[in-house]
mmCIF file of C-alpha atoms and ligand atoms in Angstrom:
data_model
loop_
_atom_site.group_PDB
_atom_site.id
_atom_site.type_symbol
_atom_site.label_atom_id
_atom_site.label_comp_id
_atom_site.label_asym_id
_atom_site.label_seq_id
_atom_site.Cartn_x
_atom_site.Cartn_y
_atom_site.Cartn_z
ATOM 1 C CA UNK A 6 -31.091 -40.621 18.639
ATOM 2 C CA UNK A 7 -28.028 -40.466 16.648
ATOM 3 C CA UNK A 8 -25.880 -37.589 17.804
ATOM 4 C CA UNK A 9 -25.274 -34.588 15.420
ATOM 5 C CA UNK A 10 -23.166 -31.601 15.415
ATOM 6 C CA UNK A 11 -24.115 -28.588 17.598
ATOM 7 C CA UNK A 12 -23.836 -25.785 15.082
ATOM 8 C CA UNK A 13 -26.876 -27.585 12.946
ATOM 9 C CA UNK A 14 -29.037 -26.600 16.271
ATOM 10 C CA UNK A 15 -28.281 -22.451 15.473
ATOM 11 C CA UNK A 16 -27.731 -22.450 11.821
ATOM 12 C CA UNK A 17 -30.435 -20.964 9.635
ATOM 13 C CA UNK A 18 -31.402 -22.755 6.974
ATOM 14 C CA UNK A 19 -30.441 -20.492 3.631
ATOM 15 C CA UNK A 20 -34.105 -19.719 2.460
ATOM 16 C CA UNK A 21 -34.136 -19.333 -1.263
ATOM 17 C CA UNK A 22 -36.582 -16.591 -3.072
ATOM 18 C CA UNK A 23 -40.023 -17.199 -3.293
ATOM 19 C CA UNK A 24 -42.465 -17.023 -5.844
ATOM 20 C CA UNK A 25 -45.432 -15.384 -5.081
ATOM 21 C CA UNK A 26 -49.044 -15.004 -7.158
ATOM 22 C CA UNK A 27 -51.496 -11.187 -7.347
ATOM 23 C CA UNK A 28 -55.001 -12.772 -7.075
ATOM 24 C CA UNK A 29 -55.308 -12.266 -10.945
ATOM 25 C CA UNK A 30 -53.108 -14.967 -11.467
ATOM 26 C CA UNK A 31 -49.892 -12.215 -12.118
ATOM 27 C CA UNK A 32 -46.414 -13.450 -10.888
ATOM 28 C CA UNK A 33 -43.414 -11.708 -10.982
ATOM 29 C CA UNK A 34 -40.425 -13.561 -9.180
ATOM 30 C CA UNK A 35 -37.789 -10.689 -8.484
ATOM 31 C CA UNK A 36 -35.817 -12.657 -5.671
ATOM 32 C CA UNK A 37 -33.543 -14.491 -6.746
ATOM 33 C CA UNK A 38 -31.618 -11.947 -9.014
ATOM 34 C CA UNK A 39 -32.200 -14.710 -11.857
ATOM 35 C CA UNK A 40 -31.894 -13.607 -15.881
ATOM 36 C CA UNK A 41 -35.858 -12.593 -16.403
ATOM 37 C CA UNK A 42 -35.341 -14.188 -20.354
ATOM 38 C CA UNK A 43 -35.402 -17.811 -21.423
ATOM 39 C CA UNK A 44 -32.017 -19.989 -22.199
ATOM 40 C CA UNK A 45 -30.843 -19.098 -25.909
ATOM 41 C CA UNK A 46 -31.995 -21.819 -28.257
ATOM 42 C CA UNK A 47 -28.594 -22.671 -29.189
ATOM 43 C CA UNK A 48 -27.838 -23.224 -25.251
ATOM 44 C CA UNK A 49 -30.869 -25.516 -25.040
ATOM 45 C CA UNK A 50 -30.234 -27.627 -28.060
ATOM 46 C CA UNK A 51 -26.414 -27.939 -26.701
ATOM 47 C CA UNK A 52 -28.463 -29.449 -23.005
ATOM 48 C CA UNK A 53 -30.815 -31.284 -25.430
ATOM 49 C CA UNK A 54 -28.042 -33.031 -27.394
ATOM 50 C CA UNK A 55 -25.982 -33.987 -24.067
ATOM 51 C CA UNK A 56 -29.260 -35.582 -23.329
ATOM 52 C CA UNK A 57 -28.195 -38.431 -25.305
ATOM 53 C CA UNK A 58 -24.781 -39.119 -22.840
ATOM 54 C CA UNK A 59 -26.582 -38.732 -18.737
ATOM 55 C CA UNK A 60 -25.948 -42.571 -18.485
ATOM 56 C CA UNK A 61 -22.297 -42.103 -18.811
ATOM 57 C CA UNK A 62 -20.547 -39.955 -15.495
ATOM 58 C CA UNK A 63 -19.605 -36.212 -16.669
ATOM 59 C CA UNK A 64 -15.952 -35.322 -17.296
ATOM 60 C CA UNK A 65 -14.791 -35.069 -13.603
ATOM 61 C CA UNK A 66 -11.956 -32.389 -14.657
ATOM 62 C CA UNK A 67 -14.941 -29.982 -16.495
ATOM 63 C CA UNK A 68 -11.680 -30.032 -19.023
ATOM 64 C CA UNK A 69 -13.610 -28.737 -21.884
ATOM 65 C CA UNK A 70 -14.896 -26.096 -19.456
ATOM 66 C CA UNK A 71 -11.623 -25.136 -17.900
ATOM 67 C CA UNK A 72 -9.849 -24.371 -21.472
ATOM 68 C CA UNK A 73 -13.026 -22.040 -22.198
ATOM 69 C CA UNK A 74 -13.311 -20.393 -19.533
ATOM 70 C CA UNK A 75 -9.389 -19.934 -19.436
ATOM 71 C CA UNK A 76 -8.931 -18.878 -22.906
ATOM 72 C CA UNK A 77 -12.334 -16.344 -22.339
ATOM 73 C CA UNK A 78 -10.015 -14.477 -19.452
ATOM 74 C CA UNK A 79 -6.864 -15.158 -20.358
ATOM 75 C CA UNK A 80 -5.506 -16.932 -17.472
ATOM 76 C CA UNK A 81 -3.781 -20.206 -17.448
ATOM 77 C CA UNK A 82 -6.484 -23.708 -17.477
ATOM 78 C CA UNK A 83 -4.557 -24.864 -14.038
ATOM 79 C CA UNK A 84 -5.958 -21.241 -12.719
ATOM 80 C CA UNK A 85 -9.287 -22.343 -12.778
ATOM 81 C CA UNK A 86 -11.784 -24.752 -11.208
ATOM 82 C CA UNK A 87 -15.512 -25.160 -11.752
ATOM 83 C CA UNK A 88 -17.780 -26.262 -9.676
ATOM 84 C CA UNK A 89 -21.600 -26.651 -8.921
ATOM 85 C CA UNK A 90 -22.292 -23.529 -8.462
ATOM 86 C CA UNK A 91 -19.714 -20.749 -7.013
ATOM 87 C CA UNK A 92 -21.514 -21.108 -3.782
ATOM 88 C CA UNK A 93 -20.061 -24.593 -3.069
ATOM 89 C CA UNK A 94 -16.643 -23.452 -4.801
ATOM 90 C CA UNK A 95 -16.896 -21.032 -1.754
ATOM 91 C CA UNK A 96 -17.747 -23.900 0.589
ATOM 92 C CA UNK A 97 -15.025 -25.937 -0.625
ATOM 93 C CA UNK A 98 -12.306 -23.125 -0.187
ATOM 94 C CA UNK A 99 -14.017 -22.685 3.543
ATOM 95 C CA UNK A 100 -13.183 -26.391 3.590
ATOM 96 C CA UNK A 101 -9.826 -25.869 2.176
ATOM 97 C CA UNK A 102 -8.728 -23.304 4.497
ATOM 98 C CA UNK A 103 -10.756 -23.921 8.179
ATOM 99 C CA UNK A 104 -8.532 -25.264 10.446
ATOM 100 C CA UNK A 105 -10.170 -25.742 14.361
ATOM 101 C CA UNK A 106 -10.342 -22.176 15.378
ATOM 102 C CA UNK A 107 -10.083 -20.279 12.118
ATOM 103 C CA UNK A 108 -11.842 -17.355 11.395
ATOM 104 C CA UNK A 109 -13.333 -15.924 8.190
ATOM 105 C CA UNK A 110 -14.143 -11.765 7.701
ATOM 106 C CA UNK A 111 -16.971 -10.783 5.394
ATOM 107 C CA UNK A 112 -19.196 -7.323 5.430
ATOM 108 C CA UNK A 113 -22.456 -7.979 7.421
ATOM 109 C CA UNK A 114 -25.120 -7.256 5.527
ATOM 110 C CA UNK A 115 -23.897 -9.253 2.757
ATOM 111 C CA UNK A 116 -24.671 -12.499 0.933
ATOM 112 C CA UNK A 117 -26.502 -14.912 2.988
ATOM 113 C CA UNK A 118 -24.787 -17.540 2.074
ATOM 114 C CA UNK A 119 -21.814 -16.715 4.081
ATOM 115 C CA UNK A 120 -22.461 -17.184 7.613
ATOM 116 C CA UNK A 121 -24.222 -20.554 6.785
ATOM 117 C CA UNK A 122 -21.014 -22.313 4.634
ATOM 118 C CA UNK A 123 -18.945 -20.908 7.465
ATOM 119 C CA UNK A 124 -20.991 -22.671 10.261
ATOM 120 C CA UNK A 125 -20.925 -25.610 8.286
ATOM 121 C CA UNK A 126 -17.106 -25.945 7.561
ATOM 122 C CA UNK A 127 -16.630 -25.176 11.237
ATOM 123 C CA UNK A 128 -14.832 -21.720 10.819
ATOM 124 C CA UNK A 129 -16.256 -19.069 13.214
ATOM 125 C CA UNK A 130 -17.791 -15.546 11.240
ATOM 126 C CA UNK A 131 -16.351 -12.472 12.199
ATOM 127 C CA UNK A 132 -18.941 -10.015 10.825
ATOM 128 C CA UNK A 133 -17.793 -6.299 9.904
ATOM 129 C CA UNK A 134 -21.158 -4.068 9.404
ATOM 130 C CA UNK A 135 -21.580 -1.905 6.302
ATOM 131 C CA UNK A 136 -20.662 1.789 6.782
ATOM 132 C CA UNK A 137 -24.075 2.752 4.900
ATOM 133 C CA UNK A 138 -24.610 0.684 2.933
ATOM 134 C CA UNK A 139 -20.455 0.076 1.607
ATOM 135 C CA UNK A 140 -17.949 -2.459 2.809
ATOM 136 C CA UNK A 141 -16.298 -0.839 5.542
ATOM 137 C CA UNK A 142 -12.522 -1.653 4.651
ATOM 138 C CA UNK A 143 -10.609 -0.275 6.684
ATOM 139 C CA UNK A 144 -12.722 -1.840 9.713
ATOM 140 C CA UNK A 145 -12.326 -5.622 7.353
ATOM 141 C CA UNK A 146 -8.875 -5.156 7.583
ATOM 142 C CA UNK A 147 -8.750 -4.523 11.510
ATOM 143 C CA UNK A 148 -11.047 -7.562 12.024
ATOM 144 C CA UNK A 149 -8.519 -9.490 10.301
ATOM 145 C CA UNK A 150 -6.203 -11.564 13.404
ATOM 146 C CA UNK A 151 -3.805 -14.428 12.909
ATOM 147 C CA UNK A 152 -6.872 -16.743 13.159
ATOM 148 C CA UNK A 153 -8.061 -15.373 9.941
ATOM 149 C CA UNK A 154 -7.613 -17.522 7.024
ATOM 150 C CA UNK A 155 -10.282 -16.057 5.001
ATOM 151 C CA UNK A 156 -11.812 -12.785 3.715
ATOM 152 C CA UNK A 157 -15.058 -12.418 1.471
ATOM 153 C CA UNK A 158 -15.383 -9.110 -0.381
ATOM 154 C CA UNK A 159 -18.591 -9.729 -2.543
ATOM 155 C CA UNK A 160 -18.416 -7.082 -5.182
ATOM 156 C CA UNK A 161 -20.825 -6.036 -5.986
ATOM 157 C CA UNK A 162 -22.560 -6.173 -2.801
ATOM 158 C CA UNK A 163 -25.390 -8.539 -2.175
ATOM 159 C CA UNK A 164 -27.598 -7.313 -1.130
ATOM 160 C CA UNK A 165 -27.191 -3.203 -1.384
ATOM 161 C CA UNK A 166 -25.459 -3.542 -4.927
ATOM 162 C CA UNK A 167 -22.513 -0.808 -4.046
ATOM 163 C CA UNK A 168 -19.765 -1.498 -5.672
ATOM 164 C CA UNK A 169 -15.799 -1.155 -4.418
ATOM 165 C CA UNK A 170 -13.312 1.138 -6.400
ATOM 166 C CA UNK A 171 -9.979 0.149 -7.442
ATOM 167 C CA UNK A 172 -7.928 2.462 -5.137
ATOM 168 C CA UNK A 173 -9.884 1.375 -1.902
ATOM 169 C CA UNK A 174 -9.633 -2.311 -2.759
ATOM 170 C CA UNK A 175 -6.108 -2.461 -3.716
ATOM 171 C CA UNK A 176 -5.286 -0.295 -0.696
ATOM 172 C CA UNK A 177 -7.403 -3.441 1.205
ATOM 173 C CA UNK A 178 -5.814 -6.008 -0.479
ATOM 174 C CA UNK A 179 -2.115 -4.289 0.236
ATOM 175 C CA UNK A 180 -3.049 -4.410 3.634
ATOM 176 C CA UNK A 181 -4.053 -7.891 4.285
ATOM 177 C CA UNK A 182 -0.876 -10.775 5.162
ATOM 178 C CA UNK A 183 0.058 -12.733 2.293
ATOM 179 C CA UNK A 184 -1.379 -16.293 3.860
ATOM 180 C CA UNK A 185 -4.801 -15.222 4.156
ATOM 181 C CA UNK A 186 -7.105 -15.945 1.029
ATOM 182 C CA UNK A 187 -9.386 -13.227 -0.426
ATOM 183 C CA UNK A 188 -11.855 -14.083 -2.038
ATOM 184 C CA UNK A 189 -13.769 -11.716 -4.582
ATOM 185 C CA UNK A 190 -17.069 -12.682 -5.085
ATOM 186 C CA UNK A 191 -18.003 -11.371 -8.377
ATOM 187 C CA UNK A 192 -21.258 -13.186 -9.196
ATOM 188 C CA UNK A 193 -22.930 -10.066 -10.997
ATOM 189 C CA UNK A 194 -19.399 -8.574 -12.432
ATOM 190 C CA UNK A 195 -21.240 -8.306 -15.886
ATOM 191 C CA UNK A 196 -23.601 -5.700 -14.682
ATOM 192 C CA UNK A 197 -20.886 -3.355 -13.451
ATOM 193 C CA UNK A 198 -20.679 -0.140 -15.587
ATOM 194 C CA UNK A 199 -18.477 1.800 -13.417
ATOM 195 C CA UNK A 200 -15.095 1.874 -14.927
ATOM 196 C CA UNK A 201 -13.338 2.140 -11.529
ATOM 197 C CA UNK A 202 -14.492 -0.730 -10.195
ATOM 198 C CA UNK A 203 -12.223 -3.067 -10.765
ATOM 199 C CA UNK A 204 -12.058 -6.549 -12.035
ATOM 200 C CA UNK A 205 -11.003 -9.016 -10.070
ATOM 201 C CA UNK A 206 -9.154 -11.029 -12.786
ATOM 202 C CA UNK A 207 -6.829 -8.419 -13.308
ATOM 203 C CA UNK A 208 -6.364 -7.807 -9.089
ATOM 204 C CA UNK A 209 -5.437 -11.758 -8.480
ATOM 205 C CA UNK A 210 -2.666 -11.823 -11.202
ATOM 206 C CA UNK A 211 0.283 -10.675 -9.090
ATOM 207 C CA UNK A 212 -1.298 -11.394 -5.665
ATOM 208 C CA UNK A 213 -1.037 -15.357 -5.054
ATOM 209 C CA UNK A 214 -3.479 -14.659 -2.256
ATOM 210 C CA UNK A 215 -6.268 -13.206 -4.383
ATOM 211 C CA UNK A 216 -9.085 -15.249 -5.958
ATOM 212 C CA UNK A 217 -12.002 -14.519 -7.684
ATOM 213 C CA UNK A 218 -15.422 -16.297 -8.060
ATOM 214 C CA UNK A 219 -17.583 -15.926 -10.818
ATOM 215 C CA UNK A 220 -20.372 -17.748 -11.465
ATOM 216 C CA UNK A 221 -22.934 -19.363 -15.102
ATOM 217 C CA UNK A 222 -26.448 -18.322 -13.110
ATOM 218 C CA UNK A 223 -26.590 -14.535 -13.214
ATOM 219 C CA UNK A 224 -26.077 -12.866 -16.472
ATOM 220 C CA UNK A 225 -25.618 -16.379 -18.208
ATOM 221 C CA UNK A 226 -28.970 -17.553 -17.166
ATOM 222 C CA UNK A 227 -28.028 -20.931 -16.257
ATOM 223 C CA UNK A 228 -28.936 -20.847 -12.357
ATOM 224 C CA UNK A 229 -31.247 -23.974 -12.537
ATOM 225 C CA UNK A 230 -27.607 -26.221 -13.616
ATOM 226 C CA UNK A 231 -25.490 -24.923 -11.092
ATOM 227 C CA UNK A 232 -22.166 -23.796 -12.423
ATOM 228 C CA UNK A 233 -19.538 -21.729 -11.276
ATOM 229 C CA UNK A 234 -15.928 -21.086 -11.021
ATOM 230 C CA UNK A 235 -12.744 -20.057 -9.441
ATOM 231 C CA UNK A 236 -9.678 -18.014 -10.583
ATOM 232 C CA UNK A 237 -7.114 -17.826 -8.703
ATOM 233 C CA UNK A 238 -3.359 -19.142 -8.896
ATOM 234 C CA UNK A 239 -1.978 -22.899 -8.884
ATOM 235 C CA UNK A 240 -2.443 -23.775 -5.232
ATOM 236 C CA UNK A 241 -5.795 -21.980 -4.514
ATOM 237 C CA UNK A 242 -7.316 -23.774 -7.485
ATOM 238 C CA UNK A 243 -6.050 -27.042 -6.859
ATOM 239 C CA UNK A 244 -7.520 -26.657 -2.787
ATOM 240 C CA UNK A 245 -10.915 -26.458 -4.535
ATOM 241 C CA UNK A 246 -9.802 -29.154 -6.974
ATOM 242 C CA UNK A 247 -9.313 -31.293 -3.681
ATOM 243 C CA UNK A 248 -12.130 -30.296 -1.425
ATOM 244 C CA UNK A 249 -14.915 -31.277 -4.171
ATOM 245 C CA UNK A 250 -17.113 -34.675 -4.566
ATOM 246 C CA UNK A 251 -16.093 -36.588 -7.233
ATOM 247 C CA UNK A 252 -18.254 -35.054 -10.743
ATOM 248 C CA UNK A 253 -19.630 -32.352 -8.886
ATOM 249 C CA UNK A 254 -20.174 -30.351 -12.400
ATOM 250 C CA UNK A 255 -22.832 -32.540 -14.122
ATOM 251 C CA UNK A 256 -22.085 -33.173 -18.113
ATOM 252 C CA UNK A 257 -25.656 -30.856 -19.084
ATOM 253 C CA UNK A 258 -23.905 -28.475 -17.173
ATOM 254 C CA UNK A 259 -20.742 -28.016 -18.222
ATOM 255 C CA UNK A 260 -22.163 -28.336 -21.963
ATOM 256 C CA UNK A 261 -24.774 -25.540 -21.341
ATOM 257 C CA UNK A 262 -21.886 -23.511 -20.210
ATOM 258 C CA UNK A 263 -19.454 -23.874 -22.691
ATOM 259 C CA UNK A 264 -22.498 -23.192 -25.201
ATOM 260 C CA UNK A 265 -22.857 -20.087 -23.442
ATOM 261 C CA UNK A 266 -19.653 -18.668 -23.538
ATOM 262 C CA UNK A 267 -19.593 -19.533 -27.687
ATOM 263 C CA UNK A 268 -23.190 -17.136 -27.463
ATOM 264 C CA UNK A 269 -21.874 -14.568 -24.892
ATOM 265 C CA UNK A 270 -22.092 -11.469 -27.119
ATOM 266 C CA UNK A 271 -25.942 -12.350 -27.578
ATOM 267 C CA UNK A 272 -25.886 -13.158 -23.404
ATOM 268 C CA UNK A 273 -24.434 -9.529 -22.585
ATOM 269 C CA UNK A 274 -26.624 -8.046 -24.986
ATOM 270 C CA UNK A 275 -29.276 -8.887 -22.218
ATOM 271 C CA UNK A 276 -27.261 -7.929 -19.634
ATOM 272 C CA UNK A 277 -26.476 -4.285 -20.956
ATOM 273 C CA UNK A 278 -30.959 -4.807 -21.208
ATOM 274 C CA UNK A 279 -31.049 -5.017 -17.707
ATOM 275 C CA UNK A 280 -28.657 -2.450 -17.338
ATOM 276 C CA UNK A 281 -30.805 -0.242 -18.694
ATOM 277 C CA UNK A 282 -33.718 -0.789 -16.894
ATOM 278 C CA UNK A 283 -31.590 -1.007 -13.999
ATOM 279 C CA UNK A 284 -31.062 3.030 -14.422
ATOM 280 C CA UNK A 285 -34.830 3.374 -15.371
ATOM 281 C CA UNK A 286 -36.054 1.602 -12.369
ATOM 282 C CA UNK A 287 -34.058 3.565 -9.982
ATOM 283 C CA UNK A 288 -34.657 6.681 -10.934
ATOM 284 C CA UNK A 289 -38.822 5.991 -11.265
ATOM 285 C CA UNK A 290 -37.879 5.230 -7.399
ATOM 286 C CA UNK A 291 -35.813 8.364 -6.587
ATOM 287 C CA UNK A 292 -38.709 10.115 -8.644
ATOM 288 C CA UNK A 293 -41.092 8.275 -6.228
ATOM 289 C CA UNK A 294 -39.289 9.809 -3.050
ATOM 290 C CA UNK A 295 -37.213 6.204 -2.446
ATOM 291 C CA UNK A 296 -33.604 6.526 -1.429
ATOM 292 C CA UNK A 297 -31.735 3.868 -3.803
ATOM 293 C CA UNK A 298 -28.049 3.450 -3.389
ATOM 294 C CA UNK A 299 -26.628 2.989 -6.516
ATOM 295 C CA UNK A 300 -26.472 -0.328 -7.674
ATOM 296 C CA UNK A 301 -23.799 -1.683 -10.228
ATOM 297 C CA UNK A 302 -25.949 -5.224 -9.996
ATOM 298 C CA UNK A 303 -28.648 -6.777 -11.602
ATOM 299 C CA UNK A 304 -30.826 -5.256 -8.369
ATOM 300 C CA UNK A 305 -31.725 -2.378 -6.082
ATOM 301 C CA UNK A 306 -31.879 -1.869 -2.577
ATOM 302 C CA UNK A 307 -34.285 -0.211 -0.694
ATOM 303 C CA UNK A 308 -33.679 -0.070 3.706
ATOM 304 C CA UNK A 309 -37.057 -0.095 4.850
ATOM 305 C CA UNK A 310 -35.987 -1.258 8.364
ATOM 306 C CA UNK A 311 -39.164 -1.974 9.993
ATOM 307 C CA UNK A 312 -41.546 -1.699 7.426
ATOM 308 C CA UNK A 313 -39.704 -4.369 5.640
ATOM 309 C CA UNK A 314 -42.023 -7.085 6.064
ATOM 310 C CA UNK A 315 -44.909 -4.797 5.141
ATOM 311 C CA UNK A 316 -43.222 -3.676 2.026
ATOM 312 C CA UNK A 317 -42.324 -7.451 1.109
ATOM 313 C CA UNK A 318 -45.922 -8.618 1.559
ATOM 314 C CA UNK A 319 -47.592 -5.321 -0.263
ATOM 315 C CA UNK A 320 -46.101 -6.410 -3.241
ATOM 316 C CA UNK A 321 -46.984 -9.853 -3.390
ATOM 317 C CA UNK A 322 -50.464 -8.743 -3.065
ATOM 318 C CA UNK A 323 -49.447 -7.418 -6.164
ATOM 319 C CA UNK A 324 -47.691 -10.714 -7.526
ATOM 320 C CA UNK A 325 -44.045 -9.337 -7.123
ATOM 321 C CA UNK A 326 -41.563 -11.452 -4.711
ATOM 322 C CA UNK A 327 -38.945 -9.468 -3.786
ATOM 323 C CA UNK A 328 -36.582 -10.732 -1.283
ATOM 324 C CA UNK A 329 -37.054 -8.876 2.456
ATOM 325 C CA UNK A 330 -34.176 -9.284 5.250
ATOM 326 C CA UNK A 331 -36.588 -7.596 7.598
ATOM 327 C CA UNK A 332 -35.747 -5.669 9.504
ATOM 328 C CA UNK A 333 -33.536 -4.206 7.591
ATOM 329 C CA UNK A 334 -34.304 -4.380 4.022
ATOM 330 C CA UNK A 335 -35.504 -5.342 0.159
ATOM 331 C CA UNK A 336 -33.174 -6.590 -2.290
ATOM 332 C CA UNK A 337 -35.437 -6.054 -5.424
ATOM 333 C CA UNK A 338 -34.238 -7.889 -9.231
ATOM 334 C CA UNK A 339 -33.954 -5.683 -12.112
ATOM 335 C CA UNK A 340 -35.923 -8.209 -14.907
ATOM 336 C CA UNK A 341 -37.804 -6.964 -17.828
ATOM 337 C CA UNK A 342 -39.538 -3.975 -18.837
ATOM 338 C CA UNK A 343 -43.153 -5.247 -17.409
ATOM 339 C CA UNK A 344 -41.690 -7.080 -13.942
ATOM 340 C CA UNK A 345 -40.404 -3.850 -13.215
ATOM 341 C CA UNK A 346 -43.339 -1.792 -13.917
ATOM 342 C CA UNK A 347 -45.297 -3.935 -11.832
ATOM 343 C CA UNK A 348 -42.732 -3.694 -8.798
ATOM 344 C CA UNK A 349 -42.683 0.142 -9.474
ATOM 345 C CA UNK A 350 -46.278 0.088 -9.274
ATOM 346 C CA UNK A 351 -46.432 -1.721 -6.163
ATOM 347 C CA UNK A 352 -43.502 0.486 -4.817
ATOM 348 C CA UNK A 353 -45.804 4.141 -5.434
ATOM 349 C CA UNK A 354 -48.947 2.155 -3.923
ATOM 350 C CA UNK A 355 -46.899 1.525 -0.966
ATOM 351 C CA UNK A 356 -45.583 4.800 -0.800
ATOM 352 C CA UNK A 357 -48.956 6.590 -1.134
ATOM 353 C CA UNK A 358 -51.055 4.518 1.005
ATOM 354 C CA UNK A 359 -48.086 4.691 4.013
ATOM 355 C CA UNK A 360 -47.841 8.618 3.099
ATOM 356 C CA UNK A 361 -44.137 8.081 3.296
ATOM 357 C CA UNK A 362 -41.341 6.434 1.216
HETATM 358 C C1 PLP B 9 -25.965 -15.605 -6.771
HETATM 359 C C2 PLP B 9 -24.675 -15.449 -6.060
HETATM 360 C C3 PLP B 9 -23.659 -16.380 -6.190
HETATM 361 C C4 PLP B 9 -23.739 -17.492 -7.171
HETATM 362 O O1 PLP B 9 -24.395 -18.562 -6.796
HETATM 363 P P1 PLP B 9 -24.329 -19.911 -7.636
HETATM 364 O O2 PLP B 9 -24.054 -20.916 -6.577
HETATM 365 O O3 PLP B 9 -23.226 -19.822 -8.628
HETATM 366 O O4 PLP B 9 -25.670 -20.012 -8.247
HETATM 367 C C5 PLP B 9 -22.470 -16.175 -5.539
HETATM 368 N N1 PLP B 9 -22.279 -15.096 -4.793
HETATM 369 C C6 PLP B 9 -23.216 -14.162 -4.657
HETATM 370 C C7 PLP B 9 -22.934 -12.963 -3.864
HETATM 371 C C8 PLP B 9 -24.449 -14.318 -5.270
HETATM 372 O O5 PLP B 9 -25.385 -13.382 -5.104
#
C-alpha cells in the first residue's frame, strides 16, 4: 500500500449542493448559491468562438483578464491574479503562506471550504464561533498568535449572509500585525446593499497586508468555468502567481470572463433581481414566523439546529435542494421568482405540519 498523508484519513471531503427532484418531475437546485438565469448570449458566443483555439494552451498570465479586471477596479494589473476559481486562489495563498506549524483564523460557521484547503496545505484551523450568527472580531483578533499567518473574513458570511460594517472591520484590521495576510472573501460583494459595509478594494489600498477575493461564479454566472481572482498588493499577488499550476485559468474561461465584464451592467441588472426577491423572500419567512438574519447575499439562513435534516429533506419532497449543515442549519439560494415560491411553499408546509417555525 503506498503510504499517504495522515490528514487525508480526517478530512471531509467538501460535498457540493445537490440537486434534488418533487415526484412531479419539479427541481429547484437552491444550494449552491449559483445565478438561477442562463449565460448572456453575448457571453456564450464569446465561449463558442474560443471554441475554435482549445488545441492551443490558454494565455498562462490571463493577461487580457488581468488588464480588465484591473481597469474595472482601478487597481494596478500587477495587483491582481486570476485563478480557477477563488477557492484555489485561496488554496494557493494557504500554500503561499503555511509554513510547518502555521496557523490560519476564520469564523466557524463559515465557508466550508476553509477547514478542508487548510488541512490540505498543512496549516492547522483555529476556529472562532459566530457570536449569533456575526463574526465575532474581537474574539478573531485574540485567536490570532505569532503562528498565525492567515486570517479569513468571508464577507458576506457563508453561510448566515451577515455582513461586517466598516468601523468594526477597520477596527479588526488595525488590530491585526502587519505580517499576517487577511484575506476578504468577497464572493457575493455584488449583492451587498448596505452602504456601510465596506468594500474590500478600497480597505487593501493602504494596508499591504489586506487582500481581497472575488470571484466570476456568483453574480457573473460563470460557476461551471471556474474563475476567480485576487487583489491585493505586489507581493501577495505574485505568492499566488507562484503557488499556481502552470494555465490554471483555461482560455473559455478567461474569454467568458472578460465577455462578462464588457456585459456587466446587463449582469447586475440580475443581481439587483435577486436582490429583490432576496427582501421578498425574507420577509414571506418572517411573515411565516421564521427568524431570518438579514442577509446582504444572494441567500438566507434559517438555524433549525436539530430539525435541520428534517427541514432539508421536506423540501426535496418538494423538489427544492437547499443546502443543510445539520445540526445547525439551512443556507437557502435566493433564484427566481418561482424557485422561491416553491421553497416558501415548502418552508409554510414545514412550519404548519411541525406546528412550529
Ligand atoms: C462560492 C464561494 C467562493 C467562490 O468559489 P469559486 O471557486 O470562485 O467558484 C468563494 N468564497 C465563498 C465564501 C463562496 O461562497
Amino acid at each position: 500500500m503506498p503510504r499517504f498523508r495522515q490528514i487525508l484519513d480526517s478530512m471531509a471531503p467538501y460535498k457540493p449542493g445537490k440537486a434534488v427532484a418533487a415526484p412531479d418531475g419539479r427541481s429547484y437546485k437552491l444550494s449552491s448559491n449559483e445565478s438561477p438565469y442562463d449565460p448572456l448570449p453575448s457571453v456564450v458566443e464569446a465561449v463558442a468562438e474560443g471554441a475554435r483555439q482549445i488545441h492551443r494552451y490558454p494565455d498562462a498570465g490571463s493577461v487580457a483578464l488581468t488588464e480588465a479586471i484591473a481597469a474595472r477596479y482601478g487597481v494596478p494589473a500587477e495587483h491582481v491574479a486570476t485563478g480557477p476559481g477563488s477557492v484555489t486562489v485561496a488554496q494557493q495563498l494557504l500554500e503561499a503562506v503555511g509554513e510547518p506549524g502555521a496557523e490560519v483564523v476564520y469564523a466557524w460557521r463559515s465557508f466550508e471550504a476553509y477547514p478542508l484547503l487548510a488541512d490540505l496545505a498543512g496549516v492547522t484551523s483555529v476556529r472562532v464561533p459566530l457570536a449569533g450568527e456575526d463574526h465575532d472580531l474581537d474574539a478573531m483578533a485574540e485567536a490570532v498568535t505569532d503562528r498565525t499567518s492567515l486570517i479569513f473574513v468571508c464577507n458576506p458570511n457563508n453561510p448566515t449572509g451577515t455582513a461586517i460594517r466598516r468601523r468594526e472591520l477597520t477596527a479588526f484590521l488595525d488590530r491585526v500585525p502587519e505580517d499576517v495576510l487577511v484575506v476578504l472573501d468577497e464572493a457575493y460583494r455584488e449583492y451587498v446593499r448596505d452602504e456601510d459595509v465596506p468594500d474590500g478594494v478600497e480597505l487593501y489600498r493602504d494596508r499591504p497586508n489586506v487582500c481581497v477575493l472575488r470571484t466570476f461564479s456568483k453574480a457573473y454566472g460563470l460557476a461551471g468555468l471556474r474563475v476567480g481572482y485576487l487583489i491585493g498588493h505586489e507581493p501577495v499577488a505574485s505568492a499566488v502567481r507562484k503557488t499556481t499550476v502552470p494555465f490554471a485559468v483555461n482560455h473559455l474561461a478567461q474569454l467568458a470572463a472578460v465577455a462578462s465584464l464588457q456585459a456587466e451592467d446587463e449582469l447586475l441588472d440580475r443581481v439587483e433581481r435577486v436582490v429583490k426577491e432576496r427582501t421578498r423572500v425574507s420577509e414571506a419567512l418572517a411573515a411565516q414566523g421564521w427568524t431570518v438574519p438579514h442577509s446582504e447575499a444572494n441567500f438566507v439562513w434559517l438555524r433549525l439546529g436539530e430539525r435541520t435534516a428534517d427541514f432539508a429533506a421536506a423540501c426535496a419532497a418538494e423538489g427544492v435542494a437547499v443546502r443543510p449543515f445539520h445540526p445547525e442549519g439551512c443556507r437557502v439560494t435566493i433564484a427566481d421568482p418561482e424557485a422561491n415560491d416553491a421553497f416558501l411553499a415548502a418552508a409554510a408546509s414545514f412550519a404548519h405540519r411541525t406546528g412550529e417555525s
